[in-house]
Coordinates of C-alpha atoms in Angstrom, one line a residue:
Chain A
M1 CA -0.2 -0.2 -0.1
S2 CA 1.1 3.2 -0.2
Q3 CA 3.1 5.3 2.0
T4 CA 0.8 7.1 4.6
K5 CA 1.9 11.3 4.1
M6 CA 1.9 13.3 7.6
P7 CA 0.7 16.4 7.5
S8 CA 2.5 19.4 7.1
A9 CA 2.7 22.5 9.7
R10 CA 0.3 24.4 8.0
Q11 CA -2.1 21.6 7.6
R12 CA -1.8 21.1 11.1
R13 CA -3.0 24.5 11.9
L14 CA -5.5 24.5 9.6
R15 CA -6.5 21.0 11.3
S16 CA -6.6 22.6 15.1
W17 CA -8.8 25.3 13.7
L18 CA -11.3 22.4 11.9
F19 CA -11.1 20.8 15.3
W20 CA -13.3 23.8 17.3
A21 CA -14.8 25.0 13.9
V22 CA -17.5 21.6 13.9
P23 CA -18.3 22.1 17.6
A24 CA -19.0 26.4 16.7
V25 CA -21.2 25.8 13.7
L26 CA -23.1 22.8 15.6
L27 CA -24.0 25.4 18.7
L28 CA -26.5 26.5 15.3
L29 CA -27.3 23.7 15.0
P30 CA -31.0 23.2 17.8
L31 CA -32.3 25.8 15.1
A32 CA -32.3 23.7 12.3
T33 CA -34.2 21.1 14.4
N34 CA -37.4 19.8 15.3
P35 CA -38.1 17.9 18.4
Y36 CA -37.7 14.5 16.8
T37 CA -34.2 15.5 15.1
Q38 CA -32.9 16.8 18.2
F39 CA -33.3 13.5 19.8
I40 CA -31.2 12.3 17.1
A41 CA -28.7 14.5 17.5
N42 CA -28.1 14.3 20.8
G43 CA -28.5 10.3 20.3
I44 CA -25.3 11.2 18.3
L45 CA -23.3 12.4 20.7
I46 CA -23.3 10.1 22.8
S47 CA -22.8 7.1 20.7
V48 CA -19.7 9.1 19.8
L49 CA -18.2 9.1 23.2
V50 CA -19.3 5.6 23.4
T51 CA -17.4 4.6 19.8
L52 CA -14.9 6.7 21.2
G53 CA -13.8 4.7 24.4
F54 CA -14.5 1.4 22.3
T55 CA -12.0 2.0 19.5
L56 CA -9.2 3.0 22.2
V57 CA -9.2 -0.2 23.6
I58 CA -9.6 -2.9 20.6
G59 CA -8.0 -0.4 18.0
N60 CA -5.4 1.4 20.2
L61 CA -4.4 -0.9 22.8
G62 CA -5.4 -3.7 20.6
Q63 CA -7.1 -5.5 23.5
L64 CA -10.1 -7.9 22.2
A65 CA -12.0 -6.4 25.1
F66 CA -15.6 -6.3 24.9
A67 CA -16.5 -4.7 28.4
N68 CA -17.5 -1.4 26.7
T69 CA -21.3 -1.8 27.1
A70 CA -20.6 -2.7 30.9
F71 CA -19.3 0.5 31.1
F72 CA -21.8 2.4 29.4
G73 CA -24.2 0.9 32.2
I74 CA -22.7 1.2 35.0
G75 CA -22.1 4.8 34.0
A76 CA -25.6 5.3 33.3
Y77 CA -26.7 3.7 36.8
A78 CA -24.3 5.4 38.9
S79 CA -26.0 8.6 37.3
A80 CA -29.6 7.9 37.9
I81 CA -28.7 6.0 41.4
L82 CA -26.8 9.4 42.2
A83 CA -29.4 11.7 40.6
A84 CA -32.3 9.5 42.2
K85 CA -31.5 8.7 45.8
L86 CA -28.9 10.7 47.1
G87 CA -29.7 14.2 45.1
V88 CA -27.0 14.9 43.6
P89 CA -27.5 17.1 40.9
W90 CA -26.9 15.5 37.2
L91 CA -23.9 17.4 35.9
L92 CA -22.4 16.6 39.0
T93 CA -23.1 12.8 38.0
I94 CA -21.4 12.7 34.5
P95 CA -17.7 13.3 36.3
L96 CA -18.7 10.5 39.2
A97 CA -20.2 8.3 36.3
G98 CA -16.6 8.6 34.9
A99 CA -15.3 7.4 37.8
F100 CA -17.5 4.5 37.8
G101 CA -16.8 4.0 34.5
A102 CA -13.1 4.0 34.9
L103 CA -13.5 1.2 37.8
G104 CA -15.5 -0.9 35.8
G105 CA -12.2 -0.4 33.5
F106 CA -10.0 -1.1 36.4
L107 CA -11.8 -4.6 36.5
A108 CA -12.1 -5.2 32.8
S109 CA -8.1 -4.7 32.4
S110 CA -7.0 -6.7 35.4
A111 CA -7.9 -10.2 33.2
A112 CA -5.7 -8.2 30.3
L113 CA -2.8 -8.2 32.8
R114 CA -3.6 -11.4 33.8
G115 CA -2.1 -12.4 30.8
I116 CA -5.6 -13.1 29.4
R117 CA -5.3 -11.8 25.5
S118 CA -7.0 -12.4 22.2
Y119 CA -10.8 -14.9 22.6
Y120 CA -10.1 -15.5 26.0
L121 CA -10.1 -11.4 26.9
A122 CA -13.2 -11.5 24.8
I123 CA -15.0 -14.3 26.6
I124 CA -14.2 -12.6 29.7
T125 CA -15.1 -9.5 29.1
L126 CA -18.5 -10.5 27.2
A127 CA -19.1 -12.7 31.0
F128 CA -18.4 -8.6 32.9
G129 CA -21.0 -7.4 31.3
E130 CA -23.3 -10.2 31.0
L131 CA -23.2 -10.1 35.0
M132 CA -23.6 -6.2 35.4
R133 CA -26.5 -7.1 33.8
W134 CA -27.3 -9.5 36.0
A135 CA -26.6 -7.3 38.8
Y136 CA -29.3 -4.2 37.7
L137 CA -32.0 -6.9 37.3
H138 CA -31.8 -8.1 40.5
A139 CA -30.1 -5.6 42.7
K140 CA -33.7 -4.2 43.1
P141 CA -33.6 -2.0 45.8
V142 CA -30.4 0.1 44.5
T143 CA -31.5 -0.3 40.7
G144 CA -35.0 -0.7 40.2
G145 CA -34.8 -4.0 38.8
T146 CA -37.4 -4.3 35.5
D147 CA -38.2 -1.0 36.5
G148 CA -35.0 0.8 36.3
M149 CA -34.4 3.9 37.3
P150 CA -36.3 7.3 36.7
M151 CA -34.5 10.5 36.8
P152 CA -35.6 12.9 38.9
R153 CA -36.9 16.4 37.8
E154 CA -33.6 18.9 37.3
T155 CA -33.4 22.6 36.0
L156 CA -30.6 24.1 35.4
L157 CA -30.4 28.8 35.1
G158 CA -34.6 28.5 34.8
T159 CA -34.8 25.8 32.2
S160 CA -36.4 22.4 32.7
L161 CA -33.5 19.6 32.0
S162 CA -36.0 17.3 30.1
D163 CA -35.5 19.9 27.0
D164 CA -33.7 18.7 24.0
T165 CA -31.8 22.0 22.8
L166 CA -30.0 22.6 27.0
K167 CA -29.2 18.8 27.1
F168 CA -27.5 19.6 23.4
Y169 CA -25.6 21.9 24.2
I170 CA -24.7 20.1 27.7
F171 CA -23.9 16.7 25.6
L172 CA -21.8 19.2 23.1
A173 CA -19.4 20.3 25.3
V174 CA -18.8 16.9 27.3
T175 CA -18.0 15.3 24.2
V176 CA -15.7 18.0 23.3
L177 CA -14.1 17.9 26.5
L178 CA -13.1 14.1 25.8
V179 CA -12.9 13.8 22.4
K180 CA -10.6 17.1 22.6
A181 CA -8.9 15.2 26.0
T182 CA -8.3 11.9 24.0
L183 CA -6.3 13.1 20.8
N184 CA -4.2 14.6 23.1
L185 CA -3.5 12.0 25.6
M186 CA -3.3 10.1 22.2
R187 CA -1.0 11.9 20.7
S188 CA 1.7 12.6 23.7
R189 CA 4.4 9.8 24.9
F190 CA 1.5 8.1 26.1
G191 CA 0.2 7.4 23.3
R192 CA 2.9 6.0 21.1
A193 CA 3.4 3.6 24.2
V194 CA -0.1 2.7 23.3
M195 CA 0.5 2.0 20.0
A196 CA 3.7 -0.1 20.7
V197 CA 1.8 -2.0 22.9
R198 CA -0.5 -3.1 20.2
E199 CA 2.3 -3.8 17.8
N200 CA 4.9 -6.0 20.0
E201 CA 4.3 -6.0 23.7
V202 CA 7.1 -8.3 24.8
A203 CA 9.1 -5.5 23.1
T204 CA 7.4 -2.6 24.3
A205 CA 8.1 -4.4 27.8
S206 CA 12.1 -4.8 27.2
L207 CA 12.6 -0.9 26.6
A208 CA 11.5 -0.5 30.6
I209 CA 8.0 0.8 28.8
P210 CA 5.8 0.0 31.8
T211 CA 3.0 -2.1 29.8
A212 CA 0.5 -3.2 32.8
R213 CA 0.1 0.9 33.9
V214 CA -0.3 1.9 29.9
I215 CA -2.6 -1.0 29.8
L216 CA -4.2 -0.2 33.2
V217 CA -4.1 3.5 32.4
T218 CA -6.0 2.8 28.6
F219 CA -8.6 0.9 30.1
M220 CA -9.1 3.0 32.5
W221 CA -10.2 6.3 30.2
S222 CA -11.7 4.3 28.4
G223 CA -14.1 3.5 31.0
F224 CA -14.4 7.3 31.9
V225 CA -14.8 8.4 28.8
V226 CA -17.8 5.6 28.3
G227 CA -19.2 6.1 31.9
C228 CA -19.7 10.2 30.9
A229 CA -21.6 8.9 27.8
G230 CA -23.6 6.9 30.3
A231 CA -24.6 9.5 32.5
L232 CA -25.4 11.7 29.5
F233 CA -27.2 8.8 28.4
A234 CA -29.9 8.1 31.1
R235 CA -30.5 12.3 31.1
H236 CA -30.9 11.3 27.7
V237 CA -34.2 9.0 27.7
G238 CA -35.3 10.2 31.3
H239 CA -34.9 6.1 32.8
V240 CA -33.0 3.7 32.7
F241 CA -33.5 0.0 32.0
P242 CA -30.9 -3.0 31.9
E243 CA -32.2 -4.1 29.1
S244 CA -30.6 -1.2 27.1
F245 CA -26.9 -2.8 28.2
G246 CA -27.0 -6.0 26.3
M247 CA -25.3 -7.6 23.6
L248 CA -27.2 -5.4 20.7
H249 CA -25.6 -2.4 22.5
L250 CA -22.2 -3.8 22.4
I251 CA -22.7 -5.2 19.0
A252 CA -24.0 -1.6 17.7
S253 CA -21.4 -0.4 18.8
F254 CA -18.5 -2.9 17.5
A255 CA -20.5 -2.2 14.6
M256 CA -19.7 1.8 14.8
V257 CA -15.9 1.5 15.7
L258 CA -15.2 -1.0 12.2
V259 CA -17.2 1.0 10.8
G260 CA -16.0 4.5 11.3
G261 CA -11.9 3.0 11.2
L262 CA -10.7 1.1 13.7
G263 CA -7.9 2.9 16.5
S264 CA -9.1 6.3 14.9
V265 CA -10.3 8.9 17.0
L266 CA -11.7 10.4 13.7
G267 CA -13.9 7.1 12.3
A268 CA -14.9 6.4 16.2
V269 CA -17.3 9.9 15.4
L270 CA -17.8 9.1 11.6
G271 CA -19.0 5.5 12.4
A272 CA -21.0 6.1 15.7
V273 CA -22.5 9.5 13.3
L274 CA -23.8 7.3 10.6
L275 CA -24.9 4.3 12.0
T276 CA -26.9 6.3 14.6
A277 CA -28.6 8.4 12.2
L278 CA -28.8 5.5 9.9
P279 CA -31.9 3.9 11.3
E280 CA -34.0 7.1 11.6
Y281 CA -33.6 8.0 7.7
L282 CA -34.5 4.4 7.4
R283 CA -37.8 4.2 9.0
A284 CA -39.0 6.3 5.7
F285 CA -38.7 1.6 4.2
P286 CA -41.0 0.2 6.9
G287 CA -39.9 -3.7 7.1
M288 CA -36.7 -2.8 4.8
E289 CA -35.2 -1.0 7.8
E290 CA -32.8 -4.3 8.9
L291 CA -32.5 -5.2 5.8
F292 CA -30.9 -1.7 4.3
F293 CA -28.8 -1.4 6.6
G294 CA -27.1 -4.5 6.9
L295 CA -26.1 -3.7 2.9
I296 CA -24.8 -0.4 4.1
V297 CA -22.3 -1.6 6.5
A298 CA -21.4 -4.2 5.0
G299 CA -20.8 -2.2 1.7
V300 CA -18.9 0.4 3.4
L301 CA -16.8 -2.0 5.1
V302 CA -15.9 -4.2 2.0
A303 CA -15.5 -0.5 0.0
M304 CA -13.4 0.9 2.5
P305 CA -11.9 -2.5 5.3
M306 CA -9.8 0.5 7.4
G307 CA -13.4 2.4 7.9
L308 CA -14.5 6.0 6.7
A309 CA -11.5 7.7 8.2
S310 CA -9.6 5.8 5.2
L311 CA -11.7 8.1 3.0
L312 CA -10.8 11.6 4.6
R313 CA -7.1 10.4 5.1
R314 CA -7.2 9.6 1.2
V315 CA -8.6 13.1 0.6
S316 CA -6.3 15.1 2.4
P317 CA -3.1 14.3 5.0
I318 CA -5.0 16.4 7.2
F319 CA -7.2 13.4 8.6
V320 CA -3.7 11.4 9.5
E321 CA -3.8 11.2 13.5
R322 CA -0.8 10.9 15.3
F323 CA 0.8 7.6 15.9
Y324 CA -2.1 5.9 13.6
R325 CA -1.2 3.3 11.1
E326 CA -3.0 1.4 8.6
A327 CA -2.4 -1.7 8.6
P328 CA -0.5 -3.7 5.4
Chain B
M1 CA 43.6 -5.4 33.8
P2 CA 40.7 -3.2 34.1
E3 CA 38.3 -4.3 36.0
P4 CA 35.6 -6.1 34.6
L5 CA 32.2 -4.2 33.4
L6 CA 30.2 -7.6 33.1
K7 CA 31.3 -10.8 35.1
I8 CA 29.7 -13.9 34.2
R9 CA 30.2 -16.7 36.8
D10 CA 29.2 -20.5 36.3
L11 CA 26.0 -19.6 35.2
H12 CA 23.5 -22.3 34.3
V13 CA 20.3 -21.7 31.7
G14 CA 18.5 -24.0 30.6
Y15 CA 14.7 -24.2 28.5
G16 CA 12.8 -26.8 30.3
K17 CA 15.0 -29.7 31.1
K18 CA 17.1 -28.9 28.7
P19 CA 20.2 -27.1 30.2
I20 CA 21.9 -24.9 27.4
L21 CA 24.1 -22.9 29.2
R22 CA 26.6 -25.4 31.7
G23 CA 28.9 -23.1 34.1
A24 CA 29.7 -20.8 31.5
T25 CA 32.3 -18.4 32.9
Y26 CA 34.0 -15.2 31.1
D27 CA 34.5 -11.4 31.6
V28 CA 33.9 -8.4 29.4
L29 CA 36.1 -5.5 30.0
P30 CA 34.7 -2.1 29.9
G31 CA 35.0 -0.7 26.4
E32 CA 36.0 -3.6 24.2
C33 CA 34.0 -5.4 21.7
L34 CA 34.3 -9.5 23.0
T35 CA 32.4 -11.8 20.2
L36 CA 30.7 -15.1 21.4
L37 CA 31.7 -17.9 18.7
G38 CA 30.6 -20.9 18.6
A39 CA 28.4 -24.3 17.2
N40 CA 24.5 -23.8 17.6
G41 CA 22.9 -24.3 20.7
S42 CA 26.3 -23.6 22.4
G43 CA 24.7 -21.3 24.3
K44 CA 25.5 -17.6 22.4
S45 CA 22.3 -16.3 22.2
T46 CA 21.4 -17.7 25.2
S47 CA 24.1 -16.0 27.2
L48 CA 22.6 -12.5 25.8
N49 CA 19.2 -13.5 26.9
A50 CA 21.0 -14.3 30.6
V51 CA 22.5 -11.1 31.3
C52 CA 19.3 -8.6 29.6
G53 CA 16.5 -11.2 31.6
F54 CA 14.3 -12.7 28.9
V55 CA 15.6 -15.6 30.2
T56 CA 16.2 -16.6 34.2
P57 CA 19.1 -18.7 34.9
T58 CA 19.0 -21.6 37.1
S59 CA 22.6 -20.6 39.1
G60 CA 25.0 -18.6 38.7
S61 CA 26.5 -14.8 39.4
V62 CA 25.3 -12.1 36.3
L63 CA 27.6 -8.8 38.0
F64 CA 27.4 -5.6 35.9
D65 CA 29.6 -2.7 37.2
G66 CA 29.0 -4.2 40.7
T67 CA 25.5 -5.6 40.4
E68 CA 23.6 -8.9 40.4
T69 CA 21.0 -9.1 37.8
A70 CA 20.6 -12.4 37.8
G71 CA 17.2 -12.8 37.7
L72 CA 15.7 -9.4 37.4
P73 CA 13.2 -8.7 34.9
P74 CA 14.4 -7.4 31.8
H75 CA 13.1 -3.5 32.6
K76 CA 15.1 -3.9 35.5
I77 CA 17.7 -4.6 33.7
F78 CA 17.5 -2.2 31.1
G79 CA 17.1 0.4 33.6
H80 CA 20.9 -0.5 34.7
G81 CA 21.8 0.0 31.3
I82 CA 22.3 -3.0 29.4
A83 CA 20.1 -3.0 25.9
Q84 CA 20.1 -6.0 23.6
V85 CA 19.5 -6.0 19.7
S86 CA 17.8 -9.3 19.1
Q87 CA 18.4 -11.3 16.3
A88 CA 14.5 -10.4 15.3
R89 CA 15.2 -6.7 15.7
D90 CA 11.8 -6.9 17.9
L91 CA 10.7 -3.1 15.7
F92 CA 7.4 -1.9 15.9
P93 CA 7.1 -2.0 12.0
D94 CA 3.8 0.4 11.7
L95 CA 5.5 3.1 13.8
T96 CA 7.9 5.5 12.2
V97 CA 11.5 5.4 12.3
E98 CA 11.4 7.7 14.9
D99 CA 8.1 6.4 17.1
N100 CA 10.6 3.6 17.4
L101 CA 13.8 5.9 17.8
R102 CA 12.0 7.9 20.7
L103 CA 10.4 4.8 22.6
G104 CA 13.5 3.3 23.2
A105 CA 14.2 6.6 25.4
M106 CA 11.0 6.2 27.3
R107 CA 11.7 6.4 30.6
R108 CA 13.7 10.0 29.7
G109 CA 12.6 13.1 28.4
G110 CA 13.3 16.5 27.4
K111 CA 16.6 17.5 26.1
A112 CA 18.6 14.9 26.9
L113 CA 16.1 12.9 25.0
S114 CA 16.4 15.6 21.5
Q115 CA 20.3 15.3 22.1
T116 CA 20.4 12.2 21.9
L117 CA 18.1 11.4 18.9
A118 CA 20.0 14.7 17.1
H119 CA 22.8 12.0 17.6
V120 CA 21.5 9.1 16.2
Y121 CA 20.8 11.2 13.4
D122 CA 23.9 12.0 12.9
R123 CA 25.4 8.4 12.9
F124 CA 22.4 7.6 10.8
P125 CA 21.6 10.0 8.1
R126 CA 19.2 7.6 5.9
L127 CA 16.9 7.5 9.3
A128 CA 17.1 10.8 9.1
E129 CA 15.9 11.2 5.8
R130 CA 13.1 8.3 6.5
R131 CA 12.0 10.1 9.6
R132 CA 8.5 9.5 8.8
Q133 CA 8.6 6.4 7.5
A134 CA 6.8 3.2 8.6
T135 CA 9.8 1.0 9.6
R136 CA 8.4 -1.7 7.7
T137 CA 9.0 0.3 4.5
L138 CA 12.3 -0.3 4.6
S139 CA 15.6 -2.1 4.0
G140 CA 17.2 -4.8 6.1
G141 CA 20.2 -2.8 6.7
E142 CA 18.2 0.3 7.5
Q143 CA 15.8 -1.8 9.9
Q144 CA 19.3 -2.8 11.7
M145 CA 20.5 0.9 11.6
V146 CA 16.9 1.8 13.5
A147 CA 17.1 -1.5 16.3
I148 CA 20.9 -0.5 16.9
G149 CA 19.5 3.1 16.7
R150 CA 16.6 3.2 19.2
A151 CA 19.0 0.7 21.7
M152 CA 21.5 3.8 21.4
M153 CA 18.4 5.5 22.1
S154 CA 18.7 4.8 26.1
G155 CA 22.3 5.4 26.2
P156 CA 23.3 1.8 27.4
R157 CA 26.8 1.0 29.2
L158 CA 26.6 -2.4 27.7
L159 CA 25.2 -3.6 24.1
L160 CA 23.8 -6.5 23.4
L161 CA 24.4 -7.0 19.8
D162 CA 22.7 -10.2 19.0
E163 CA 24.0 -11.4 14.7
P164 CA 24.2 -8.0 13.6
S165 CA 24.7 -8.7 10.3
G166 CA 21.6 -11.4 10.3
G167 CA 19.8 -11.4 6.9
L168 CA 21.9 -8.4 5.6
S169 CA 24.1 -8.1 2.1
P170 CA 27.8 -8.5 2.6
Q171 CA 28.7 -4.6 1.8
F172 CA 26.7 -3.9 5.2
C173 CA 29.0 -6.3 7.0
E174 CA 31.5 -3.2 6.8
E175 CA 29.0 -0.9 8.1
I176 CA 28.0 -2.9 11.0
A177 CA 31.9 -3.0 11.8
L178 CA 32.1 0.8 11.5
I179 CA 29.1 1.5 13.5
I180 CA 30.7 -0.8 16.0
D181 CA 34.1 1.0 16.2
A182 CA 31.8 4.1 16.5
L183 CA 30.1 3.0 19.2
K184 CA 33.3 2.0 21.3
A185 CA 34.7 5.6 20.6
E186 CA 31.9 6.9 22.1
G187 CA 32.6 4.4 25.1
V188 CA 30.3 1.8 24.9
T189 CA 30.8 -1.6 25.7
L190 CA 29.9 -4.8 23.6
L191 CA 29.3 -8.3 24.4
M192 CA 28.2 -9.7 20.4
V193 CA 26.9 -13.4 18.9
E194 CA 28.3 -12.8 15.5
Q195 CA 28.8 -15.9 12.9
N196 CA 30.5 -14.0 10.1
L197 CA 33.6 -14.7 11.4
N198 CA 35.0 -11.8 8.9
L199 CA 33.1 -9.3 10.6
A200 CA 33.0 -11.0 14.0
F201 CA 37.1 -10.5 13.5
R202 CA 37.3 -7.4 12.0
A203 CA 35.2 -5.8 15.0
A204 CA 35.7 -7.4 18.2
D205 CA 38.9 -6.9 20.0
R206 CA 38.4 -10.5 21.9
F207 CA 36.6 -13.5 21.6
I208 CA 35.7 -16.7 23.0
V209 CA 34.6 -20.4 22.1
L210 CA 31.8 -21.8 23.9
R211 CA 30.6 -25.4 23.7
D212 CA 28.2 -27.3 25.2
G213 CA 27.0 -24.4 27.2
A214 CA 31.1 -23.7 28.7
V215 CA 33.5 -21.4 27.5
V216 CA 36.6 -23.8 26.2
D217 CA 38.9 -21.1 24.1
G218 CA 39.6 -17.1 23.9
G219 CA 41.7 -14.7 23.3
D220 CA 42.5 -11.4 21.5
V221 CA 41.5 -11.1 18.1
R222 CA 45.0 -10.0 17.4
A223 CA 47.1 -12.6 18.5
M224 CA 44.9 -14.4 16.6
A225 CA 45.5 -13.1 12.9
G226 CA 45.3 -14.6 9.8
D227 CA 45.3 -18.4 11.9
H228 CA 41.0 -18.4 11.7
D229 CA 41.1 -22.0 10.7
A230 CA 42.4 -23.1 14.0
I231 CA 39.3 -21.2 15.7
V232 CA 36.7 -22.8 13.3
R233 CA 38.5 -26.1 13.7
N234 CA 38.0 -24.9 17.9
I235 CA 34.2 -24.1 17.4
Y236 CA 33.1 -27.0 15.2
L237 CA 35.1 -29.9 15.3

């Protein structure tokens, strides 16, 4: 394959300008939406964070861990329980839900740190997700069991938090902040070490790089990002149910990671936007939705095995991420 | 005689039940290049792997500048200033040349790192030209330069080279010899395994011959000038 071109200094400046231009334009989005499309837009922002956390672990770190939906559920339940039972303001529950998500990341990484790899790590992390779902169902006094947890009514600056436009601005701020923080983390020396672990873990360790700490921190950051997304989700739907955090959610986020481009922050954003918005547009074709959805996903992957992000990289090196390399 | 930088005493290493090193004892003097010779399976690479911690000795002692390193994990030994360029080179193929080099100095940072990096690029101008290229797109010789350069990034006091000429063109052997000369001039001590006797005798100061995991011969390279036949007989017969 052709050599990956690196962005020039001018292109890098343009890129950082572009990074802030996108959310700046999005600030105007509520002017162009109706309540239904606004709700969809809010859901897309949540998907971006979920996909971002997922791709970090399976794409950048190269660990086949499927605990992503567990982090998401942990974050959502943490937010709902803190808000409903302890009266914590919802905005404050976002970082707290992130912290619980990071704790989930810590638990998931402990399997990886004991040398469990590839399919074995996949199955053990899948079991972790199912175990969490079992806990939501059976810890009725805390989680509400099958009835779920309703989010309490709250107002912020005189506006109800059930207002989708207000939610959009909060979700947008959280998403931009976490995407930027993740980009910076992956651009640092730490990000280089993450890629080195993916490429050759033994060689990385022999260079005195603490691979265990690299794996642990990446899992915990992934858990933090997805845990925060869980808190947004709790407010987004207003009522947290166990069935939101099952295999279907996991498979949908996995598809977003692959369609966007494994291990790419840009890809996480593109995959989440396309696959969250698409089903809504396909509602115009009742009975054919799933068929079209499947065809589009398969079509993208056949035409662009490295995902949507690879298309943009071919257009301009602006979209080449630091340390990101396509497999040959 | 100066105090040895590395003292190996009665070293035993085995894989499973199969013993490889059986009581090897030798010294590496500061600033020299010592070459290990011997037939396949005589314990040359195992010696290097025991020194850098990739395998754990069953008994014996590895004393590096007065510190016992036998049994320490590889990253601790690396921290003491022992770097290995393994036969497989163990590069990160999809990362760029510069990322590979910087990973060699993950534990250092700032000014020391950029100085060492500039120094490595001075030594290997080819790598400077290809700094933004994925390492897998380089030739074998260039990849060997990356591997040696990456080991240099940590500022090692002892460099272990496992078959630096392995799989490379004959022209590149002379380049390896020049690199070794330059490293010695900087005060780096080298312990090398090399099957190519011409390179081994061109670059090394001393040699030892291993057979069945123990040292059976050794000496000064200059004293052996021209008489490679005797050594080859000693190694293989």
